[in-house]
Amino acid sequence: MEARNKKLKYAVVSIDVIVVDKDDRILFARRAKKRDKGKWAFVGTYVPPQFDNLEQVAVAQVKKETGLDVKLTHVVDAVDDLWLEH
């Protein structure tokens, strides 16, 4: 059975964060894990179902991956057609 057709007990939500500094430079992170290792990407993660504040998760993820303290200023988009791929 395809992952897309599996019935989940919760919605799969993910976030990507675009970090821009005062000089309008954009931060990219180089992937360290097996899948996509070495590729450049925005900071991001899947959001565990117990969290209901995406802004808080976004700021915490940037801190975890980069060590930077950031302030969220804009939410660019929300997508409602996410699915978990194994």
mmCIF file of C-alpha atoms in Angstrom:
data_model
loop_
_atom_site.group_PDB
_atom_site.id
_atom_site.type_symbol
_atom_site.label_atom_id
_atom_site.label_comp_id
_atom_site.label_asym_id
_atom_site.label_seq_id
_atom_site.Cartn_x
_atom_site.Cartn_y
_atom_site.Cartn_z
ATOM 1 C CA MET A 1 0.000 0.000 0.000
ATOM 2 C CA GLU A 2 1.345 3.429 -0.890
ATOM 3 C CA ALA A 3 2.214 5.768 1.997
ATOM 4 C CA ARG A 4 -0.154 8.330 0.502
ATOM 5 C CA ASN A 5 -3.097 5.956 0.955
ATOM 6 C CA LYS A 6 -2.331 4.996 4.571
ATOM 7 C CA LYS A 7 -4.850 6.241 7.100
ATOM 8 C CA LEU A 8 -3.053 8.372 9.668
ATOM 9 C CA LYS A 9 -4.358 9.242 13.117
ATOM 10 C CA TYR A 10 -3.126 12.813 12.684
ATOM 11 C CA ALA A 11 -2.293 15.281 9.948
ATOM 12 C CA VAL A 12 1.300 15.354 8.741
ATOM 13 C CA VAL A 13 2.498 18.936 8.928
ATOM 14 C CA SER A 14 5.940 20.177 7.991
ATOM 15 C CA ILE A 15 7.572 23.585 8.059
ATOM 16 C CA ASP A 16 10.443 25.209 6.215
ATOM 17 C CA VAL A 17 11.944 28.436 7.499
ATOM 18 C CA ILE A 18 13.509 31.110 5.310
ATOM 19 C CA VAL A 19 16.031 32.990 7.455
ATOM 20 C CA VAL A 20 17.022 36.426 6.117
ATOM 21 C CA ASP A 21 19.610 38.596 7.860
ATOM 22 C CA LYS A 22 19.790 42.399 8.045
ATOM 23 C CA ASP A 23 21.803 42.451 4.787
ATOM 24 C CA ASP A 24 19.068 40.438 2.974
ATOM 25 C CA ARG A 25 21.216 37.307 2.802
ATOM 26 C CA ILE A 26 19.327 33.998 2.919
ATOM 27 C CA LEU A 27 20.509 31.137 5.134
ATOM 28 C CA PHE A 28 20.678 27.652 3.658
ATOM 29 C CA ALA A 29 21.629 24.520 5.589
ATOM 30 C CA ARG A 30 23.547 21.593 4.150
ATOM 31 C CA ARG A 31 21.748 18.312 4.846
ATOM 32 C CA ALA A 32 23.729 16.001 7.135
ATOM 33 C CA LYS A 33 21.572 12.863 7.175
ATOM 34 C CA LYS A 34 21.660 10.000 4.691
ATOM 35 C CA ARG A 35 18.687 11.040 2.608
ATOM 36 C CA ASP A 36 19.720 14.135 0.612
ATOM 37 C CA LYS A 37 23.072 14.330 2.449
ATOM 38 C CA GLY A 38 25.166 17.247 1.189
ATOM 39 C CA LYS A 39 22.268 19.009 -0.534
ATOM 40 C CA TRP A 40 21.344 22.598 0.341
ATOM 41 C CA ALA A 41 17.934 23.324 1.845
ATOM 42 C CA PHE A 42 15.991 25.646 4.090
ATOM 43 C CA VAL A 43 15.819 24.776 7.786
ATOM 44 C CA GLY A 44 12.745 22.621 8.349
ATOM 45 C CA THR A 45 11.106 19.698 10.073
ATOM 46 C CA TYR A 46 7.948 17.678 10.469
ATOM 47 C CA VAL A 47 5.786 19.042 13.263
ATOM 48 C CA PRO A 48 4.882 16.494 15.958
ATOM 49 C CA PRO A 49 1.110 16.188 16.490
ATOM 50 C CA GLN A 50 1.248 17.451 20.096
ATOM 51 C CA PHE A 51 2.375 20.936 18.964
ATOM 52 C CA ASP A 52 -0.210 23.492 17.966
ATOM 53 C CA ASN A 53 2.002 26.575 17.585
ATOM 54 C CA LEU A 54 3.882 26.417 14.281
ATOM 55 C CA GLU A 55 5.685 29.699 14.919
ATOM 56 C CA GLN A 56 7.174 28.281 18.122
ATOM 57 C CA VAL A 57 8.274 25.103 16.339
ATOM 58 C CA ALA A 58 9.849 27.133 13.503
ATOM 59 C CA VAL A 59 11.928 29.279 15.869
ATOM 60 C CA ALA A 60 12.980 26.232 17.917
ATOM 61 C CA GLN A 61 14.026 24.311 14.792
ATOM 62 C CA VAL A 62 16.228 27.159 13.554
ATOM 63 C CA LYS A 63 17.894 27.264 17.006
ATOM 64 C CA LYS A 64 18.375 23.476 16.995
ATOM 65 C CA GLU A 65 19.863 23.284 13.489
ATOM 66 C CA THR A 66 21.911 26.498 13.400
ATOM 67 C CA GLY A 67 22.295 27.824 16.940
ATOM 68 C CA LEU A 68 20.724 31.129 15.835
ATOM 69 C CA ASP A 69 18.050 32.999 17.774
ATOM 70 C CA VAL A 70 15.522 34.318 15.265
ATOM 71 C CA LYS A 71 12.279 36.263 15.317
ATOM 72 C CA LEU A 72 9.489 35.077 13.049
ATOM 73 C CA THR A 73 8.129 37.994 11.041
ATOM 74 C CA HIS A 74 6.049 36.435 8.244
ATOM 75 C CA VAL A 75 4.200 33.249 7.424
ATOM 76 C CA VAL A 76 4.545 32.858 3.678
ATOM 77 C CA ASP A 77 2.220 29.974 2.900
ATOM 78 C CA ALA A 78 0.328 27.021 4.282
ATOM 79 C CA VAL A 79 -0.156 23.875 2.214
ATOM 80 C CA ASP A 80 -2.993 21.447 2.829
ATOM 81 C CA ASP A 81 -1.931 18.583 0.547
ATOM 82 C CA LEU A 82 0.931 17.098 2.573
ATOM 83 C CA TRP A 83 1.538 13.382 2.875
ATOM 84 C CA LEU A 84 4.158 11.263 4.561
ATOM 85 C CA GLU A 85 6.605 9.467 2.279
ATOM 86 C CA HIS A 86 8.565 6.571 3.769
#
